[in-house]
Short mmCIF file of C-alpha atoms and ligand atoms in Angstrom, two decimals:
data_model
loop_
_atom_site.label_atom_id
_atom_site.label_comp_id
_atom_site.label_asym_id
_atom_site.label_seq_id
_atom_site.Cartn_x
_atom_site.Cartn_y
_atom_site.Cartn_z
CA UNK P 72 10.35 62.78 117.72
CA UNK P 73 11.79 61.32 120.91
CA UNK P 74 15.43 60.24 121.17
CA UNK P 75 16.21 56.81 122.57
CA UNK P 76 18.23 56.93 125.79
CA UNK P 77 20.32 53.81 126.30
CA UNK P 78 19.96 52.10 129.65
CA UNK P 79 23.23 50.74 130.99
CA UNK P 80 22.49 48.57 133.98
CA UNK P 81 25.25 48.18 136.56
CA UNK P 82 23.33 46.21 139.23
CA UNK P 83 25.76 43.33 138.78
CA UNK P 84 28.86 45.52 139.06
CA UNK P 85 28.41 48.78 141.01
CA UNK P 86 25.33 47.37 142.75
CA UNK P 87 26.92 44.08 143.68
CA UNK P 88 30.07 45.86 144.87
CA UNK P 89 28.24 47.48 147.77
CA UNK P 90 28.46 45.80 151.19
CA UNK P 91 25.94 43.04 151.67
CA UNK P 92 24.77 42.92 148.06
CA UNK P 93 27.03 40.13 146.85
CA UNK P 94 25.46 37.51 144.58
CA UNK P 95 26.73 34.14 143.51
CA UNK P 96 27.08 33.21 139.84
CA UNK P 97 23.66 31.58 139.53
CA UNK P 98 22.00 34.56 141.15
CA UNK P 99 23.86 36.91 138.80
CA UNK P 100 22.71 34.84 135.83
CA UNK P 101 19.11 35.08 136.97
CA UNK P 102 19.37 38.86 137.32
CA UNK P 103 21.11 39.13 133.92
CA UNK P 104 18.31 37.14 132.27
CA UNK P 105 15.71 39.39 133.85
CA UNK P 106 17.62 42.45 132.58
CA UNK P 107 17.58 40.90 129.11
CA UNK P 108 13.81 40.39 129.38
CA UNK P 109 13.48 44.06 130.27
CA UNK P 110 15.52 44.87 127.16
CA UNK P 111 18.22 46.92 128.85
CA UNK P 112 20.73 48.04 126.24
CA UNK P 113 23.90 47.19 128.16
CA UNK P 114 24.51 44.90 131.14
CA UNK P 115 27.66 45.69 133.10
CA UNK P 116 28.23 42.14 134.29
CA UNK P 117 31.21 42.66 136.62
CA UNK P 118 34.84 43.56 137.15
CA UNK P 119 36.75 40.48 135.93
CA UNK P 120 40.13 41.33 137.44
CA UNK P 121 38.61 41.67 140.94
CA UNK P 122 38.36 37.91 141.55
CA UNK P 123 38.06 34.53 139.87
CA UNK P 124 34.36 34.55 140.78
CA UNK P 125 33.83 37.91 139.07
CA UNK P 126 35.62 36.73 135.95
CA UNK P 127 33.56 33.52 135.80
CA UNK P 128 30.31 35.42 136.30
CA UNK P 129 31.03 37.84 133.45
CA UNK P 130 32.07 34.98 131.19
CA UNK P 131 28.96 32.91 131.94
CA UNK P 132 26.70 35.90 131.35
CA UNK P 133 28.53 36.60 128.06
CA UNK P 134 28.01 32.96 127.08
CA UNK P 135 24.44 32.54 128.17
CA UNK P 136 22.58 35.84 127.92
CA UNK P 137 21.62 37.22 124.55
CA UNK P 138 20.13 40.57 123.58
CA UNK P 139 21.96 43.27 125.53
CA UNK P 140 25.61 44.25 125.06
CA UNK P 141 27.64 42.53 127.81
CA UNK P 142 30.15 44.88 129.39
CA UNK P 143 33.13 44.28 131.69
CA UNK P 144 34.88 46.88 133.83
CA UNK P 145 38.66 47.39 133.81
CA UNK P 146 41.10 49.88 135.25
CA UNK P 147 43.57 51.24 132.70
CA UNK P 148 46.27 48.60 133.28
CA UNK P 149 47.02 46.07 130.54
CA UNK P 150 46.18 43.11 132.74
CA UNK P 151 42.78 44.55 133.68
CA UNK P 152 41.89 45.18 130.05
CA UNK P 153 43.12 41.79 128.85
CA UNK P 154 41.13 40.04 131.58
CA UNK P 155 37.98 42.02 130.74
CA UNK P 156 38.43 41.16 127.05
CA UNK P 157 38.80 37.47 127.86
CA UNK P 158 35.61 37.51 129.96
CA UNK P 159 33.41 39.16 127.31
CA UNK P 160 34.82 37.11 124.43
CA UNK P 161 31.82 34.74 124.18
CA UNK P 162 29.28 37.60 124.05
CA UNK P 163 27.24 38.30 120.93
CA UNK P 164 28.21 41.94 121.48
CA UNK P 165 30.80 42.85 124.11
CA UNK P 166 32.00 46.13 125.58
CA UNK P 167 35.09 46.99 127.62
CA UNK P 168 34.58 49.81 130.10
CA UNK P 169 37.83 51.31 131.29
CA UNK P 170 38.03 54.04 133.92
CA UNK P 171 40.53 56.45 135.42
CA UNK P 172 40.09 59.37 137.79
CA UNK P 173 40.52 62.88 136.41
CA UNK P 174 39.98 65.09 139.49
CA UNK P 175 43.05 66.71 141.07
CA UNK P 176 42.08 65.29 144.44
CA UNK P 177 42.22 61.72 143.05
CA UNK P 178 45.35 62.42 141.00
CA UNK P 179 47.22 63.77 144.00
CA UNK P 180 46.15 61.41 146.78
CA UNK P 181 45.07 58.20 145.07
CA UNK P 182 46.95 57.89 141.80
CA UNK P 183 49.96 60.08 142.67
CA UNK P 184 50.27 61.06 139.01
CA UNK P 185 50.18 64.34 137.14
CA UNK P 186 47.61 65.34 134.54
CA UNK P 187 49.80 64.44 131.54
CA UNK P 188 50.50 60.98 132.89
CA UNK P 189 46.80 60.33 133.49
CA UNK P 190 45.90 61.55 130.00
CA UNK P 191 48.46 59.17 128.49
CA UNK P 192 47.19 56.26 130.57
CA UNK P 193 43.60 56.89 129.46
CA UNK P 194 44.59 57.02 125.79
CA UNK P 195 46.71 53.86 126.03
CA UNK P 196 43.92 51.95 127.79
CA UNK P 197 41.30 52.91 125.21
CA UNK P 198 43.65 51.94 122.37
CA UNK P 199 44.36 48.57 123.98
CA UNK P 200 40.66 47.90 124.57
CA UNK P 201 39.89 48.80 120.94
CA UNK P 202 42.14 45.95 119.81
CA UNK P 203 39.61 43.56 121.35
CA UNK P 204 36.29 45.24 120.54
CA UNK P 205 34.85 48.15 118.62
CA UNK P 206 32.69 49.03 121.62
CA UNK P 207 34.81 50.81 124.25
CA UNK P 208 33.60 53.03 127.07
CA UNK P 209 35.88 55.39 128.95
CA UNK P 210 34.88 56.83 132.35
CA UNK P 211 36.53 59.91 133.81
CA UNK P 212 36.08 58.91 137.45
CA UNK P 213 35.12 61.79 139.76
CA UNK P 214 34.32 63.87 136.67
CA UNK P 215 32.06 66.23 138.58
CA UNK P 216 34.98 67.40 140.74
CA UNK P 217 37.45 67.54 137.83
CA UNK P 218 38.74 70.74 136.31
CA UNK P 219 36.48 71.33 133.29
CA UNK P 220 39.31 72.32 130.91
CA UNK P 221 41.25 69.19 131.78
CA UNK P 222 38.09 67.05 131.56
CA UNK P 223 37.43 68.37 128.04
CA UNK P 224 41.00 67.50 127.07
CA UNK P 225 40.75 63.94 128.42
CA UNK P 226 37.36 63.36 126.77
CA UNK P 227 38.66 64.60 123.41
CA UNK P 228 41.76 62.40 123.66
CA UNK P 229 39.76 59.31 124.70
CA UNK P 230 37.42 59.75 121.73
CA UNK P 231 40.35 60.23 119.35
CA UNK P 232 41.87 57.02 120.77
CA UNK P 233 38.67 55.14 119.86
CA UNK P 234 36.24 55.39 122.80
CA UNK P 235 32.68 55.07 121.52
CA UNK P 236 31.03 55.97 124.83
CA UNK P 237 32.29 58.58 127.29
CA UNK P 238 30.98 58.42 130.83
CA UNK P 239 30.93 61.46 133.11
CA UNK P 240 30.41 59.94 136.57
CA UNK P 241 29.34 61.79 139.66
CA UNK P 242 31.35 59.27 141.64
CA UNK P 243 30.82 60.81 145.06
CA UNK P 244 27.26 62.06 144.54
CA UNK P 245 28.34 65.70 144.81
CA UNK P 246 26.62 67.30 141.84
CA UNK P 247 23.48 69.43 141.79
CA UNK P 248 21.14 68.91 138.79
CA UNK P 249 21.54 72.31 137.11
CA UNK P 250 25.29 72.28 137.59
CA UNK P 251 25.61 68.73 136.26
CA UNK P 252 23.47 69.59 133.23
CA UNK P 253 25.74 72.59 132.57
CA UNK P 254 28.84 70.39 132.78
CA UNK P 255 27.40 68.02 130.18
CA UNK P 256 26.41 70.95 127.97
CA UNK P 257 29.91 72.39 128.33
CA UNK P 258 31.37 69.14 127.03
CA UNK P 259 29.01 69.21 124.04
CA UNK P 260 30.00 72.82 123.32
CA UNK P 261 33.73 72.47 123.80
CA UNK P 262 34.89 68.99 122.77
CA UNK P 263 35.30 69.09 118.98
CA UNK P 264 34.86 65.34 118.33
CA UNK P 265 32.03 64.81 120.86
CA UNK P 266 29.62 63.72 118.11
CA UNK P 267 31.75 60.57 117.63
CA UNK P 268 30.73 59.16 121.02
CA UNK P 269 27.65 58.61 123.16
CA UNK P 270 27.78 60.69 126.35
CA UNK P 271 26.85 58.66 129.39
CA UNK P 272 25.98 59.66 132.95
CA UNK P 273 26.54 57.67 136.12
CA UNK P 274 25.31 59.27 139.33
CA UNK P 275 25.64 58.23 142.95
CA UNK P 276 22.98 59.13 145.45
CA UNK P 277 24.88 60.63 148.40
CA UNK P 278 22.73 63.76 148.36
CA UNK P 279 19.64 61.94 147.13
CA UNK P 280 20.05 63.54 143.69
CA UNK P 281 21.21 60.63 141.51
CA UNK P 282 18.00 60.34 139.50
CA UNK P 283 17.50 64.12 139.23
CA UNK P 284 21.08 64.58 138.04
CA UNK P 285 20.75 61.82 135.45
CA UNK P 286 17.53 63.30 134.08
CA UNK P 287 18.99 66.82 134.03
CA UNK P 288 21.86 65.45 131.94
CA UNK P 289 19.39 64.02 129.42
CA UNK P 290 18.10 67.56 128.86
CA UNK P 291 21.69 68.53 127.96
CA UNK P 292 22.07 65.73 125.43
CA UNK P 293 23.32 62.70 127.37
CA UNK P 294 22.46 59.53 125.45
CA UNK P 295 23.09 56.82 128.03
CA UNK P 296 22.19 56.51 131.71
CA UNK P 297 23.96 54.12 134.08
CA UNK P 298 21.77 52.85 136.87
CA UNK P 299 20.80 49.90 139.06
CA UNK P 300 17.62 48.07 139.99
CA UNK P 301 16.19 49.43 143.27
CA UNK P 302 19.07 51.94 143.22
CA UNK P 303 21.44 49.55 144.99
CA UNK P 304 25.10 50.52 144.98
CA UNK P 305 28.03 51.97 146.90
CA UNK P 306 27.07 54.02 150.01
CA UNK P 307 23.68 55.66 149.31
CA UNK P 308 23.46 53.76 146.02
CA UNK P 309 23.30 54.53 142.31
CA UNK P 310 20.51 56.12 140.31
CA UNK P 311 17.47 53.81 140.42
CA UNK P 312 16.65 52.40 137.00
CA UNK P 313 12.92 52.10 137.64
CA UNK P 314 12.67 55.79 138.57
CA UNK P 315 14.60 56.95 135.51
CA UNK P 316 12.69 54.75 133.12
CA UNK P 317 9.28 55.68 134.50
CA UNK P 318 10.15 59.39 134.59
CA UNK P 319 11.09 59.22 130.92
CA UNK P 320 7.99 57.21 130.09
CA UNK P 321 5.59 59.40 132.08
CA UNK P 322 7.13 62.70 130.94
CA UNK P 323 8.27 61.74 127.44
CA UNK P 324 6.99 64.95 125.79
CA UNK P 325 8.97 67.02 128.32
CA UNK P 326 12.23 65.13 127.82
CA UNK P 327 11.64 64.34 124.15
CA UNK P 328 13.34 61.10 125.02
CA UNK P 329 12.39 57.54 125.89
CA UNK P 330 13.99 54.17 126.59
CA UNK P 331 13.61 50.67 125.15
CA UNK P 332 12.77 49.19 128.56
CA UNK P 333 9.77 46.85 128.90
CA UNK P 334 8.45 48.64 131.96
CA UNK P 335 6.00 45.82 132.77
CA UNK P 336 9.06 43.81 133.88
CA UNK P 337 10.10 46.37 136.51
CA UNK P 338 8.39 44.78 139.53
CA UNK P 339 9.75 41.32 138.69
CA UNK P 340 13.27 42.76 138.47
CA UNK P 341 12.86 44.67 141.70
CA UNK P 342 11.61 41.60 143.60
CA UNK P 343 14.35 39.42 142.18
CA UNK P 344 17.13 41.83 143.17
CA UNK P 345 15.58 42.24 146.61
CA UNK P 346 15.37 38.47 147.04
CA UNK P 347 18.87 37.62 145.91
CA UNK P 348 20.63 40.47 147.71
CA UNK P 349 18.42 40.64 150.80
CA UNK P 350 18.50 44.43 150.41
CA UNK P 351 14.96 45.46 151.27
CA UNK P 352 13.04 48.21 149.50
CA UNK P 353 11.57 50.96 151.65
CA UNK P 354 7.76 51.04 151.57
CA UNK P 355 7.58 54.60 150.23
CA UNK P 356 10.26 54.06 147.57
CA UNK P 357 9.10 55.49 144.22
CA UNK P 358 7.77 52.99 141.66
CA UNK P 359 8.62 49.73 143.48
CA UNK P 360 7.89 50.44 147.16
CA UNK P 361 4.93 48.63 148.74
CA UNK P 362 3.04 51.95 149.11
CA UNK P 363 3.97 53.39 145.71
CA UNK P 364 0.47 52.83 144.33
CA UNK P 365 -1.53 52.82 147.56
CA UNK P 366 -4.01 55.65 148.06
CA UNK P 367 -4.75 56.03 151.75
CA UNK P 368 -6.13 59.50 152.34
CA UNK P 369 -9.91 59.83 152.10
CA UNK P 370 -9.80 62.76 149.69
CA UNK P 371 -7.37 60.95 147.41
CA UNK P 372 -9.42 57.75 147.49
CA UNK P 373 -12.57 59.65 146.66
CA UNK P 374 -10.97 61.38 143.68
CA UNK P 375 -9.24 58.20 142.54
CA UNK P 376 -12.49 56.23 142.57
CA UNK P 377 -14.22 58.91 140.49
CA UNK P 378 -11.39 59.16 137.97
CA UNK P 379 -8.03 57.42 138.33
CA UNK P 380 -6.02 60.17 136.67
CA UNK P 381 -6.93 62.59 139.50
CA UNK P 382 -4.22 61.04 141.66
CA UNK P 383 -2.45 58.50 139.48
CA UNK P 384 0.22 59.57 137.00
CA UNK P 385 1.09 56.04 135.90
CA UNK P 386 -0.77 52.77 136.23
CA UNK P 387 0.37 49.91 138.48
CA UNK P 388 0.07 47.61 135.44
CA UNK P 389 2.65 49.68 133.57
CA UNK P 390 5.32 48.60 136.07
CA UNK P 391 4.11 45.01 136.23
CA UNK P 392 1.92 45.17 139.34
CA UNK P 393 -1.17 43.02 138.91
CA UNK P 394 -4.39 44.99 139.47
CA UNK P 395 -5.50 42.54 142.10
CA UNK P 396 -2.67 40.67 143.72
CA UNK P 397 -4.98 38.21 145.49
CA UNK P 398 -4.34 35.01 143.65
CA UNK P 399 -4.50 31.62 145.20
CA UNK P 400 -5.69 29.73 148.24
CA UNK P 401 -6.10 26.33 149.84
CA UNK P 402 -8.09 24.86 146.96
CA UNK P 403 -5.74 25.93 144.21
CA UNK P 404 -4.01 23.07 142.51
CA UNK P 405 -0.81 22.54 140.56
CA UNK P 406 -2.28 23.95 137.36
CA UNK P 407 -3.35 27.25 138.95
CA UNK P 408 0.00 27.60 140.71
CA UNK P 409 1.92 26.95 137.49
CA UNK P 410 -0.20 29.49 135.60
CA UNK P 411 0.36 32.16 138.23
CA UNK P 412 4.11 31.61 138.18
CA UNK P 413 4.02 31.89 134.38
CA UNK P 414 2.30 35.25 134.76
CA UNK P 415 5.02 36.29 137.22
CA UNK P 416 7.69 35.56 134.59
CA UNK P 417 8.78 32.01 135.35
CA UNK P 418 8.79 29.17 132.85
CA UNK P 419 8.74 25.39 132.97
CA UNK P 420 10.57 22.85 130.88
CA UNK P 421 7.31 21.97 129.12
CA UNK P 422 7.09 25.59 127.89
CA UNK P 423 10.59 25.35 126.54
CA UNK P 424 9.87 22.02 124.86
CA UNK P 425 6.92 23.57 123.04
CA UNK P 426 9.16 26.21 121.45
CA UNK P 427 11.97 23.79 120.68
CA UNK P 428 10.39 20.38 120.03
CA UNK P 429 12.77 17.45 120.22
CA UNK P 430 15.41 19.26 122.27
CA UNK P 431 16.15 17.66 125.61
CA UNK P 432 18.32 20.41 127.06
CA UNK P 433 17.44 24.09 126.81
CA UNK P 434 19.92 26.16 124.84
CA UNK P 435 21.23 28.52 127.50
CA UNK P 436 21.03 31.58 125.27
CA UNK P 437 17.28 31.05 124.83
CA UNK P 438 16.60 31.12 128.53
CA UNK P 439 15.36 34.61 129.10
CA UNK P 440 12.96 33.35 131.77
CA UNK P 441 13.82 31.58 135.00
CA UNK P 442 13.17 27.93 134.23
CA UNK P 443 11.64 25.91 137.03
CA UNK P 444 12.37 22.19 136.84
CA UNK P 445 9.70 19.60 137.67
CA UNK P 446 11.62 18.63 140.80
CA UNK P 447 11.74 22.26 141.95
CA UNK P 448 8.07 22.74 141.15
CA UNK P 449 7.08 19.75 143.28
CA UNK P 450 8.98 21.20 146.25
CA UNK P 451 7.44 24.63 145.68
CA UNK P 452 3.96 23.07 145.45
CA UNK P 453 4.49 21.23 148.73
CA UNK P 454 5.52 24.47 150.43
CA UNK P 455 2.56 26.23 148.84
CA UNK P 456 0.12 23.66 150.26
CA UNK P 457 1.67 23.99 153.70
CA UNK P 458 1.41 27.76 153.49
CA UNK P 459 -2.20 27.59 152.27
CA UNK P 460 -3.05 25.58 155.37
CA UNK P 461 -1.65 28.31 157.58
CA UNK P 462 -2.75 31.33 155.58
CA UNK P 463 -6.08 31.96 153.83
CA UNK P 464 -5.05 34.17 150.92
CA UNK P 465 -1.83 33.69 149.02
CA UNK P 466 -0.53 36.80 147.28
CA UNK P 467 2.10 37.27 144.56
CA UNK P 468 4.66 38.32 147.14
CA UNK P 469 4.04 35.05 149.02
CA UNK P 470 4.64 33.12 145.80
CA UNK P 471 7.85 35.04 145.13
CA UNK P 472 9.04 34.20 148.64
CA UNK P 473 8.27 30.49 148.08
CA UNK P 474 10.15 30.33 144.80
CA UNK P 475 13.10 32.38 146.06
CA UNK P 476 13.99 29.49 148.36
CA UNK P 477 14.40 27.22 145.32
CA UNK P 478 16.82 29.56 143.62
CA UNK P 479 18.99 29.82 146.69
CA UNK P 480 21.72 27.69 145.23
CA UNK P 481 24.76 25.78 146.47
CA UNK P 482 23.84 25.91 150.12
CA UNK P 483 26.25 24.34 152.60
CA UNK P 484 23.94 24.78 155.59
CA UNK P 485 20.30 23.75 155.48
CA UNK P 486 17.66 23.98 158.21
CA UNK P 487 16.12 20.58 158.90
CA UNK P 488 14.22 21.04 162.17
CA UNK P 489 13.56 23.75 164.69
CA UNK P 490 11.72 23.42 167.98
CA UNK P 491 11.50 26.43 170.29
CA UNK P 492 10.06 26.97 173.78
CA UNK P 493 9.47 30.39 175.28
CA UNK P 494 6.82 32.51 176.94
CA UNK P 495 6.35 34.70 180.00
CA UNK P 496 7.79 32.22 182.53
CA UNK P 497 9.98 29.93 180.43
CA UNK P 498 13.68 30.30 179.71
CA UNK P 499 13.77 30.49 175.88
CA UNK P 500 15.32 27.37 174.45
CA UNK P 501 15.89 26.14 170.88
CA UNK P 502 16.53 22.64 169.53
CA UNK P 503 18.07 23.00 166.10
CA UNK P 504 18.92 20.40 163.49
CA UNK P 505 20.97 21.48 160.47
CA UNK P 506 22.23 19.59 157.48
CA UNK P 507 25.83 20.59 156.81
CA UNK P 508 27.15 19.35 153.47
CA UNK P 509 24.58 16.58 153.67
CA UNK P 510 25.34 15.51 157.30
CA UNK P 511 22.95 16.10 160.16
CA UNK P 512 24.08 18.13 163.23
CA UNK P 513 21.89 18.92 166.27
CA UNK P 514 22.26 21.14 169.30
CA UNK P 515 20.16 22.75 172.00
CA UNK P 516 20.77 26.26 173.30
CA UNK P 517 19.22 29.10 175.25
CA UNK P 518 19.04 32.85 174.75
CA UNK P 519 17.37 36.10 175.75
CA UNK P 520 14.35 35.34 173.61
CA UNK P 521 13.27 32.62 171.18
CA UNK P 522 14.99 34.30 168.18
CA UNK P 523 18.18 34.84 170.18
CA UNK P 524 18.15 31.21 171.39
CA UNK P 525 17.67 29.97 167.81
CA UNK P 526 20.38 32.11 166.22
CA UNK P 527 22.86 31.40 169.03
CA UNK P 528 22.30 27.66 168.65
CA UNK P 529 22.81 27.88 164.87
CA UNK P 530 26.00 29.88 165.51
CA UNK P 531 27.19 27.13 167.86
CA UNK P 532 26.55 24.39 165.31
CA UNK P 533 28.16 26.27 162.43
CA UNK P 534 30.95 27.68 164.63
CA UNK P 535 30.52 31.07 163.06
CA UNK P 536 32.25 34.12 164.51
CA UNK P 537 30.11 36.52 162.54
CA UNK P 538 28.84 39.74 164.00
CA UNK P 539 25.15 40.57 163.58
CA UNK P 540 24.98 44.12 162.26
CA UNK P 541 21.25 44.30 161.67
CA UNK P 542 18.09 42.27 162.12
CA UNK P 543 14.85 43.36 160.54
CA UNK P 544 11.44 41.72 160.47
CA UNK P 545 8.34 42.68 158.52
CA UNK P 546 5.12 41.13 157.26
CA UNK P 547 5.19 40.28 153.55
CA UNK P 548 1.45 40.85 153.16
CA UNK P 549 -1.31 42.06 155.49
CA UNK P 550 -3.15 40.10 158.20
CA UNK P 551 -2.06 38.22 161.31
CA UNK P 552 -1.57 35.07 159.23
CA UNK P 553 0.90 36.87 156.95
CA UNK P 554 4.33 35.45 156.22
CA UNK P 555 7.07 37.25 158.10
CA UNK P 556 10.16 38.26 156.18
CA UNK P 557 13.40 38.54 158.08
CA UNK P 558 16.55 40.19 156.78
CA UNK P 559 19.83 39.96 158.66
CA UNK P 560 23.16 41.61 157.96
CA UNK P 561 26.30 39.82 159.15
CA UNK P 562 29.98 40.65 159.12
CA UNK P 563 32.91 38.25 159.35
CA UNK P 564 36.53 38.62 158.17
CA UNK P 565 35.79 41.86 156.29
CA UNK P 566 32.87 40.32 154.41
CA UNK P 567 29.43 41.81 154.88
CA UNK P 568 26.43 39.78 153.76
CA UNK P 569 22.67 39.97 153.91
CA UNK P 570 20.46 36.97 154.46
CA UNK P 571 16.76 36.72 153.86
CA UNK P 572 14.12 34.22 154.93
CA UNK P 573 10.36 34.04 155.10
CA UNK P 574 7.83 31.90 156.88
CA UNK P 575 4.51 32.28 158.68
CA UNK P 576 6.55 31.67 161.86
CA UNK P 577 9.00 34.54 162.36
CA UNK P 578 11.39 32.41 164.41
CA UNK P 579 11.67 29.98 161.49
CA UNK P 580 12.01 32.96 159.12
CA UNK P 581 14.82 34.30 161.34
CA UNK P 582 16.61 30.95 161.26
CA UNK P 583 16.28 30.80 157.46
CA UNK P 584 17.59 34.35 157.05
CA UNK P 585 20.55 33.68 159.33
CA UNK P 586 21.42 30.45 157.53
CA UNK P 587 21.10 32.18 154.16
CA UNK P 588 23.61 34.81 155.31
CA UNK P 589 26.00 32.13 156.63
CA UNK P 590 25.84 30.38 153.25
CA UNK P 591 26.74 33.64 151.54
CA UNK P 592 29.74 34.03 153.84
CA UNK P 593 30.92 30.56 152.88
CA UNK P 594 30.47 31.44 149.21
CA UNK P 595 32.39 34.72 149.46
CA UNK P 596 35.26 33.14 151.34
CA UNK P 597 35.49 30.37 148.75
CA UNK P 598 35.30 32.84 145.87
CA UNK P 599 38.48 34.40 147.25
CA UNK P 600 37.16 37.88 146.77
CA UNK P 601 39.81 40.55 146.44
CA UNK P 602 38.21 43.77 147.53
CA UNK P 603 38.88 46.85 145.42
CA UNK P 604 40.61 48.44 148.42
CA UNK P 605 43.00 45.49 148.60
CA UNK P 606 43.64 45.77 144.87
CA UNK P 607 44.67 49.39 145.31
CA UNK P 608 47.19 48.70 148.05
O1 KIV D 222 31.21 55.77 140.37
C1 KIV D 222 32.08 55.63 139.50
O2 KIV D 222 32.83 56.54 139.17
C2 KIV D 222 32.21 54.32 138.89
C3 KIV D 222 33.10 54.21 137.70
C4 KIV D 222 33.87 52.93 137.68
C5 KIV D 222 32.31 54.42 136.47
O3 KIV D 222 31.55 53.39 139.28
ZN1 ZN D 223 29.81 54.11 140.48
#
């Protein structure tokens, strides 16, 4: 009989914390709802003490998302724990996750405390958190570089103080699978009250071993894995949820373990996180990369066509990839478009009204799908028609790109018009019209190429001082009529953001991506983000 491994998703906390992956509250709510549809066990919704925006996001998710446990992160100080407790109060089931480093290197240089002091702080924090909820997780930060005897002592004390989950993070991605598995086994062998808590693992990917380490820990008895969609997270990222879940599903007899995740929702979650963060997914990324299910070599194709299992260990359908992603074209109408979006996991108010007749407003807790309003649908349909005129076949990825624009909320800057001249003998020039907080602003500018002229003109209008760290362009689907997707990475005043835009014209896509990033900068500055580094000063 297989054990159930709990999936603790930290896309909205550890994932969002990484440079360029910030999301606004509405985007976080959309991701949280998708996580609920996937049936993750725990959603780590944020770090409420970090900023007002973080607090609000955790609170809204606690209010509006049902199903998973909603968790908030806190250091061991009273004010952190009280703030986390306040944020998760509205949740059906809430968890406080408190953390403190246990490695000598962190004790000496970061905390400047001795082992006894740290032990006392951990115990006090768990006890305080238990006053608010029966579900308390304690993380021994940098556990993989902590002295094992001391780690055992802290874990035992945290459990005695009331922690119901103990997390053993590989904070710096230093562990090797066998060694990590041994460390977990050691804890099971040596901590007398270990059976009173679930042992969790949380691995970073600095050596590319986050997923391997997490799975090795399962073989030693770990009961919870902390991970993120697409593996986003600090530095090289966290363990990728889709890889962990599909490894457990594909090799269940080996692990004698499985998860509750609805794997058919994986692609939708991956696309959503990619769209809202702008963090692209490499083509050869396992499970969710564009090539993950593509068989190119002749020998492979031959075998695959004779019998799929020769070269396929899991089906594309099992992760939510439609067998044929060719869907719509010029002659498709509203009905076909609506149906396809339904299949992709979106819903319309009429769907909601059918489940809850007589109710005018949806009850937020019931909204596990992204609801598209009639007004939004009309705009999407208009864009779809325009695209179908430019492009023969419209694929799911095109549809996702069209709808992503609708969910790009609270924009200050909006692109109204763009006219560009360029070519072998012309000096590239761009005429740009933006709407800024509802008012139209126009300017003309030149540059080294049409994209450069466009972005420089937008920078002039918006008076941004941001530095362009990266600019990336790729085709969303095949063919010369494909939509281009542009991702930019900007930095201003210590904020790093990603922006994403798509269009059949890559200059327009570039303008959209740049404007999306500028809107994110505005949002972050308004949110008054305190970075964790600033909090530690
Ligand atoms: O990597 C880490 O140690 C963390 C903790 C807060 C769990 O993210
Ligand atoms: Zn982490």
